[in-house]
């Protein structure tokens, strides 16, 4: 992306990010309801990966600066506790994991919960989506970019690593078991 973005560039980026946000929120709600079945973890891995793509696009863009450096009020954000609870129920066996918050500044691992991380990301994304749905794409981009660097990007990255580790460990265990069973005795 260039250092100077035209309003058309911002509008196109806002539309792309809003699409990723809608997909992430829809996917999260479906998994929280139990629609993922045995594919819950791979589906969450896919959803988080796709929303991180939106974050990478925001990170590669020039800084979004609001006129007068002021964010209009959007009202209270929706309560996402039912999604958090649904995810916690689906992720019981693997909800808690350990992560280093900032690999350049921290030396001690911190305990996290996937259900919390996934909903924290959703909460930040919903706030920006509310701006976007009120025909304020620049405010939406500003919020998404700011909160990506300040909050949701870290939680999405941590969740992605945990989900990836779980999926890869499960797949590699199956491959190792199959190779062991196929080896001559």
CSV table of N, CA, C and O in Angstrom, one decimal, residues 31-113:
chain,number,residue,atom,x,y,z
A,31,UNK,N,-19.8,-21.6,15.4
A,31,UNK,CA,-19.0,-22.5,16.2
A,31,UNK,C,-19.5,-22.5,17.6
A,31,UNK,O,-19.7,-23.6,18.3
A,32,UNK,N,-19.8,-21.3,18.1
A,32,UNK,CA,-20.3,-21.2,19.5
A,32,UNK,C,-21.7,-22.0,19.7
A,32,UNK,O,-21.9,-22.5,20.8
A,33,UNK,N,-22.5,-22.0,18.6
A,33,UNK,CA,-23.8,-22.7,18.7
A,33,UNK,C,-23.5,-24.2,18.6
A,33,UNK,O,-24.5,-25.0,18.8
A,34,UNK,N,-22.4,-24.7,18.2
A,34,UNK,CA,-22.1,-26.1,18.0
A,34,UNK,C,-22.2,-26.6,16.6
A,34,UNK,O,-22.1,-27.8,16.3
A,35,UNK,N,-22.3,-25.6,15.6
A,35,UNK,CA,-22.4,-26.0,14.2
A,35,UNK,C,-21.2,-26.6,13.6
A,35,UNK,O,-21.2,-27.2,12.6
A,36,UNK,N,-20.0,-26.5,14.3
A,36,UNK,CA,-18.8,-27.0,13.8
A,36,UNK,C,-18.6,-28.5,13.9
A,36,UNK,O,-17.8,-29.1,13.2
A,37,UNK,N,-19.3,-29.0,14.9
A,37,UNK,CA,-19.2,-30.5,15.2
A,37,UNK,C,-17.8,-30.9,15.4
A,37,UNK,O,-17.0,-30.2,16.2
A,38,UNK,N,-17.3,-31.9,14.7
A,38,UNK,CA,-16.0,-32.4,14.9
A,38,UNK,C,-14.9,-31.6,14.2
A,38,UNK,O,-13.7,-31.8,14.4
A,39,UNK,N,-15.4,-30.6,13.5
A,39,UNK,CA,-14.5,-29.7,12.7
A,39,UNK,C,-14.3,-28.3,13.4
A,39,UNK,O,-13.8,-27.4,12.8
A,40,UNK,N,-14.7,-28.2,14.7
A,40,UNK,CA,-14.7,-27.0,15.4
A,40,UNK,C,-13.3,-26.3,15.4
A,40,UNK,O,-13.2,-25.2,15.0
A,41,UNK,N,-12.3,-27.1,15.7
A,41,UNK,CA,-10.9,-26.5,15.8
A,41,UNK,C,-10.4,-26.1,14.5
A,41,UNK,O,-9.9,-24.9,14.3
A,42,UNK,N,-10.5,-26.9,13.4
A,42,UNK,CA,-10.0,-26.5,12.1
A,42,UNK,C,-10.8,-25.3,11.6
A,42,UNK,O,-10.2,-24.4,10.9
A,43,UNK,N,-12.1,-25.2,11.9
A,43,UNK,CA,-12.9,-24.1,11.4
A,43,UNK,C,-12.4,-22.8,12.1
A,43,UNK,O,-12.3,-21.7,11.5
A,44,UNK,N,-12.2,-22.9,13.4
A,44,UNK,CA,-11.7,-21.7,14.1
A,44,UNK,C,-10.3,-21.3,13.6
A,44,UNK,O,-10.0,-20.1,13.5
A,45,UNK,N,-9.5,-22.3,13.3
A,45,UNK,CA,-8.2,-22.0,12.7
A,45,UNK,C,-8.3,-21.2,11.4
A,45,UNK,O,-7.6,-20.2,11.2
A,46,UNK,N,-9.3,-21.6,10.6
A,46,UNK,CA,-9.5,-20.9,9.3
A,46,UNK,C,-10.1,-19.5,9.6
A,46,UNK,O,-9.6,-18.5,8.9
A,47,UNK,N,-11.0,-19.4,10.5
A,47,UNK,CA,-11.6,-18.1,10.7
A,47,UNK,C,-10.6,-17.1,11.3
A,47,UNK,O,-10.5,-15.9,10.8
A,48,UNK,N,-9.8,-17.5,12.2
A,48,UNK,CA,-8.8,-16.6,12.8
A,48,UNK,C,-7.7,-16.3,11.7
A,48,UNK,O,-7.3,-15.1,11.6
A,49,UNK,N,-7.3,-17.2,10.9
A,49,UNK,CA,-6.4,-17.0,9.8
A,49,UNK,C,-6.9,-15.9,8.9
A,49,UNK,O,-6.2,-15.0,8.4
A,50,UNK,N,-8.1,-16.0,8.5
A,50,UNK,CA,-8.7,-15.1,7.6
A,50,UNK,C,-8.8,-13.7,8.2
A,50,UNK,O,-8.6,-12.7,7.5
A,51,UNK,N,-9.2,-13.6,9.4
A,51,UNK,CA,-9.3,-12.2,10.0
A,51,UNK,C,-7.9,-11.6,10.2
A,51,UNK,O,-7.7,-10.4,10.2
A,52,UNK,N,-6.9,-12.5,10.5
A,52,UNK,CA,-5.5,-12.0,10.6
A,52,UNK,C,-5.1,-11.4,9.2
A,52,UNK,O,-4.3,-10.4,9.2
A,53,UNK,N,-5.6,-11.9,8.1
A,53,UNK,CA,-5.3,-11.4,6.8
A,53,UNK,C,-5.8,-9.9,6.8
A,53,UNK,O,-5.1,-9.0,6.3
A,54,UNK,N,-7.0,-9.7,7.3
A,54,UNK,CA,-7.5,-8.3,7.3
A,54,UNK,C,-6.6,-7.4,8.2
A,54,UNK,O,-6.3,-6.3,7.8
A,55,UNK,N,-6.1,-8.0,9.3
A,55,UNK,CA,-5.2,-7.2,10.2
A,55,UNK,C,-3.9,-6.9,9.5
A,55,UNK,O,-3.4,-5.8,9.6
A,56,UNK,N,-3.4,-7.8,8.7
A,56,UNK,CA,-2.1,-7.6,8.0
A,56,UNK,C,-2.3,-6.5,6.9
A,56,UNK,O,-1.4,-5.7,6.7
A,57,UNK,N,-3.5,-6.5,6.3
A,57,UNK,CA,-3.8,-5.4,5.3
A,57,UNK,C,-3.8,-4.1,6.1
A,57,UNK,O,-3.3,-3.0,5.5
A,58,UNK,N,-4.4,-4.0,7.2
A,58,UNK,CA,-4.4,-2.8,8.0
A,58,UNK,C,-3.0,-2.4,8.5
A,58,UNK,O,-2.6,-1.2,8.4
A,59,UNK,N,-2.2,-3.4,8.8
A,59,UNK,CA,-0.9,-3.1,9.3
A,59,UNK,C,0.0,-2.6,8.2
A,59,UNK,O,1.0,-1.8,8.4
A,60,UNK,N,-0.2,-3.0,6.9
A,60,UNK,CA,0.6,-2.6,5.8
A,60,UNK,C,0.1,-1.3,5.2
A,60,UNK,O,0.8,-0.7,4.3
A,61,UNK,N,-1.0,-0.8,5.7
A,61,UNK,CA,-1.5,0.5,5.2
A,61,UNK,C,-0.9,1.7,5.9
A,61,UNK,O,-0.4,1.5,7.0
A,62,UNK,N,-1.0,2.8,5.3
A,62,UNK,CA,-0.6,4.0,6.0
A,62,UNK,C,-1.5,4.2,7.2
A,62,UNK,O,-2.6,3.6,7.3
A,63,UNK,N,-1.0,5.0,8.2
A,63,UNK,CA,-1.8,5.3,9.4
A,63,UNK,C,-3.1,6.0,9.0
A,63,UNK,O,-3.1,6.9,8.2
A,64,UNK,N,-4.2,5.5,9.5
A,64,UNK,CA,-5.5,6.1,9.3
A,64,UNK,C,-5.6,7.2,10.3
A,64,UNK,O,-5.5,7.0,11.5
A,65,UNK,N,-5.8,8.4,9.9
A,65,UNK,CA,-5.9,9.6,10.7
A,65,UNK,C,-7.3,10.2,10.6
A,65,UNK,O,-7.8,10.5,9.5
A,66,UNK,N,-8.0,10.3,11.7
A,66,UNK,CA,-9.4,10.9,11.7
A,66,UNK,C,-9.3,12.4,11.6
A,66,UNK,O,-8.4,13.0,12.3
A,67,UNK,N,-10.2,13.0,10.9
A,67,UNK,CA,-10.3,14.5,11.0
A,67,UNK,C,-10.5,14.9,12.4
A,67,UNK,O,-11.3,14.3,13.2
A,68,UNK,N,-9.8,15.9,12.8
A,68,UNK,CA,-9.9,16.4,14.2
A,68,UNK,C,-9.5,15.4,15.3
A,68,UNK,O,-9.8,15.6,16.4
A,69,UNK,N,-8.9,14.2,14.8
A,69,UNK,CA,-8.5,13.2,15.7
A,69,UNK,C,-9.6,12.8,16.7
A,69,UNK,O,-9.4,12.7,17.9
A,70,UNK,N,-10.8,12.6,16.2
A,70,UNK,CA,-12.0,12.4,17.0
A,70,UNK,C,-12.8,11.2,16.5
A,70,UNK,O,-13.1,11.2,15.3
A,71,UNK,N,-13.2,10.3,17.3
A,71,UNK,CA,-14.0,9.1,16.9
A,71,UNK,C,-15.5,9.4,17.4
A,71,UNK,O,-15.7,9.6,18.5
A,72,UNK,N,-16.4,9.4,16.4
A,72,UNK,CA,-17.8,9.6,16.8
A,72,UNK,C,-18.3,8.4,17.6
A,72,UNK,O,-17.8,7.3,17.5
A,73,UNK,N,-19.2,8.7,18.5
A,73,UNK,CA,-19.9,7.7,19.3
A,73,UNK,C,-20.7,6.7,18.5
A,73,UNK,O,-21.4,7.1,17.6
A,74,UNK,N,-20.6,5.4,18.8
A,74,UNK,CA,-21.4,4.4,18.1
A,74,UNK,C,-22.4,3.8,19.1
A,74,UNK,O,-23.2,2.9,18.7
A,75,UNK,N,-22.4,4.1,20.3
A,75,UNK,CA,-23.3,3.5,21.3
A,75,UNK,C,-22.6,2.3,22.0
A,75,UNK,O,-21.5,2.0,21.7
A,76,UNK,N,-23.4,1.7,22.8
A,76,UNK,CA,-22.8,0.5,23.5
A,76,UNK,C,-22.6,-0.7,22.6
A,76,UNK,O,-23.5,-0.9,21.7
A,77,UNK,N,-21.5,-1.3,22.7
A,77,UNK,CA,-21.2,-2.5,21.9
A,77,UNK,C,-22.1,-3.7,22.4
A,77,UNK,O,-22.4,-3.7,23.6
A,78,UNK,N,-22.4,-4.6,21.6
A,78,UNK,CA,-23.3,-5.7,22.0
A,78,UNK,C,-22.5,-6.6,23.0
A,78,UNK,O,-21.3,-6.7,23.0
A,79,UNK,N,-23.3,-7.3,23.8
A,79,UNK,CA,-22.8,-8.3,24.8
A,79,UNK,C,-22.5,-9.6,24.1
A,79,UNK,O,-23.4,-10.2,23.5
A,80,UNK,N,-21.3,-10.0,24.1
A,80,UNK,CA,-20.8,-11.2,23.4
A,80,UNK,C,-20.6,-12.4,24.4
A,80,UNK,O,-20.0,-13.4,24.0
A,81,UNK,N,-21.1,-12.3,25.6
A,81,UNK,CA,-20.9,-13.3,26.6
A,81,UNK,C,-21.5,-14.7,26.2
A,81,UNK,O,-20.9,-15.7,26.5
A,82,UNK,N,-22.6,-14.7,25.5
A,82,UNK,CA,-23.2,-16.0,25.1
A,82,UNK,C,-22.2,-16.7,24.1
A,82,UNK,O,-22.1,-17.9,24.1
A,83,UNK,N,-21.6,-15.9,23.2
A,83,UNK,CA,-20.6,-16.5,22.3
A,83,UNK,C,-19.4,-17.0,23.1
A,83,UNK,O,-18.9,-18.1,22.8
A,84,UNK,N,-18.9,-16.2,24.0
A,84,UNK,CA,-17.8,-16.6,24.8
A,84,UNK,C,-18.1,-18.0,25.6
A,84,UNK,O,-17.3,-18.9,25.6
A,85,UNK,N,-19.3,-18.0,26.1
A,85,UNK,CA,-19.7,-19.2,26.9
A,85,UNK,C,-19.8,-20.4,25.9
A,85,UNK,O,-19.4,-21.5,26.3
A,86,UNK,N,-20.4,-20.2,24.8
A,86,UNK,CA,-20.6,-21.3,23.8
A,86,UNK,C,-19.2,-21.8,23.3
A,86,UNK,O,-19.0,-23.0,23.2
A,87,UNK,N,-18.3,-20.9,23.1
A,87,UNK,CA,-16.9,-21.3,22.7
A,87,UNK,C,-16.2,-22.1,23.9
A,87,UNK,O,-15.6,-23.1,23.6
A,88,UNK,N,-16.4,-21.6,25.1
A,88,UNK,CA,-15.8,-22.2,26.2
A,88,UNK,C,-16.3,-23.7,26.4
A,88,UNK,O,-15.5,-24.6,26.7
A,89,UNK,N,-17.6,-23.9,26.1
A,89,UNK,CA,-18.1,-25.2,26.2
A,89,UNK,C,-17.6,-26.1,25.1
A,89,UNK,O,-17.3,-27.3,25.3
A,90,UNK,N,-17.4,-25.6,23.9
A,90,UNK,CA,-16.9,-26.4,22.8
A,90,UNK,C,-15.4,-26.6,22.9
A,90,UNK,O,-14.9,-27.6,22.3
A,91,UNK,N,-14.7,-25.8,23.6
A,91,UNK,CA,-13.2,-25.9,23.7
A,91,UNK,C,-12.7,-26.4,25.0
A,91,UNK,O,-11.5,-26.2,25.3
A,92,UNK,N,-13.6,-27.0,25.8
A,92,UNK,CA,-13.2,-27.4,27.2
A,92,UNK,C,-11.9,-28.0,27.3
A,92,UNK,O,-11.1,-27.5,28.1
A,93,UNK,N,-11.6,-28.9,26.5
A,93,UNK,CA,-10.3,-29.7,26.6
A,93,UNK,C,-9.1,-28.9,26.3
A,93,UNK,O,-8.0,-29.2,26.7
A,94,UNK,N,-9.3,-27.8,25.5
A,94,UNK,CA,-8.1,-27.0,25.1
A,94,UNK,C,-8.2,-25.5,25.2
A,94,UNK,O,-7.5,-24.8,24.6
A,95,UNK,N,-9.2,-25.1,26.0
A,95,UNK,CA,-9.5,-23.7,26.1
A,95,UNK,C,-8.3,-22.9,26.7
A,95,UNK,O,-7.9,-21.8,26.3
A,96,UNK,N,-7.6,-23.5,27.7
A,96,UNK,CA,-6.5,-22.8,28.4
A,96,UNK,C,-5.2,-23.2,27.7
A,96,UNK,O,-5.0,-24.3,27.4
A,97,UNK,N,-4.4,-22.2,27.5
A,97,UNK,CA,-3.1,-22.4,26.9
A,97,UNK,C,-2.1,-21.3,27.4
A,97,UNK,O,-2.5,-20.4,28.1
A,98,UNK,N,-0.8,-21.4,27.1
A,98,UNK,CA,0.2,-20.5,27.6
A,98,UNK,C,0.8,-19.8,26.4
A,98,UNK,O,1.1,-20.5,25.3
A,99,UNK,N,1.1,-18.5,26.5
A,99,UNK,CA,1.7,-17.7,25.4
A,99,UNK,C,2.6,-16.7,26.0
A,99,UNK,O,2.4,-16.2,27.2
A,100,UNK,N,3.6,-16.3,25.3
A,100,UNK,CA,4.4,-15.1,25.7
A,100,UNK,C,3.8,-13.9,25.0
A,100,UNK,O,3.6,-13.9,23.8
A,101,UNK,N,3.3,-13.0,25.8
A,101,UNK,CA,2.5,-11.8,25.3
A,101,UNK,C,3.3,-11.0,24.3
A,101,UNK,O,2.8,-10.7,23.2
A,102,UNK,N,4.5,-10.6,24.6
A,102,UNK,CA,5.4,-9.9,23.7
A,102,UNK,C,6.7,-10.6,23.6
A,102,UNK,O,7.5,-10.5,24.6
A,103,UNK,N,7.1,-11.2,22.5
A,103,UNK,CA,8.3,-12.0,22.5
A,103,UNK,C,9.6,-11.1,22.6
A,103,UNK,O,10.6,-11.7,22.8
A,104,UNK,N,9.4,-9.8,22.4
A,104,UNK,CA,10.6,-8.9,22.5
A,104,UNK,C,10.7,-8.3,23.9
A,104,UNK,O,11.8,-7.8,24.2
A,105,UNK,N,9.7,-8.3,24.7
A,105,UNK,CA,9.7,-7.7,26.0
A,105,UNK,C,9.5,-8.6,27.2
A,105,UNK,O,9.9,-8.4,28.3
A,106,UNK,N,8.7,-9.6,27.0
A,106,UNK,CA,8.3,-10.5,28.0
A,106,UNK,C,9.2,-11.8,28.1
A,106,UNK,O,9.7,-12.2,27.0
A,107,UNK,N,9.4,-12.3,29.2
A,107,UNK,CA,10.2,-13.5,29.4
A,107,UNK,C,9.4,-14.6,30.0
A,107,UNK,O,9.7,-15.8,30.0
A,108,UNK,N,8.3,-14.2,30.6
A,108,UNK,CA,7.4,-15.2,31.3
A,108,UNK,C,6.2,-15.5,30.5
A,108,UNK,O,5.5,-14.6,30.0
A,109,UNK,N,5.8,-16.8,30.4
A,109,UNK,CA,4.5,-17.1,29.7
A,109,UNK,C,3.3,-16.7,30.5
A,109,UNK,O,3.4,-16.6,31.8
A,110,UNK,N,2.3,-16.3,29.8
A,110,UNK,CA,1.0,-15.9,30.4
A,110,UNK,C,-0.1,-16.9,30.0
A,110,UNK,O,-0.1,-17.4,28.9
A,111,UNK,N,-1.0,-17.2,31.0
A,111,UNK,CA,-2.1,-18.1,30.7
A,111,UNK,C,-3.2,-17.3,29.9
A,111,UNK,O,-3.5,-16.2,30.3
A,112,UNK,N,-3.7,-18.0,28.9
A,112,UNK,CA,-4.8,-17.4,28.1
A,112,UNK,C,-5.9,-18.4,28.0
A,112,UNK,O,-5.7,-19.6,28.2
A,113,UNK,N,-7.0,-18.0,27.5
A,113,UNK,CA,-8.2,-18.8,27.1
A,113,UNK,C,-8.6,-18.5,25.7
A,113,UNK,O,-8.8,-17.3,25.4
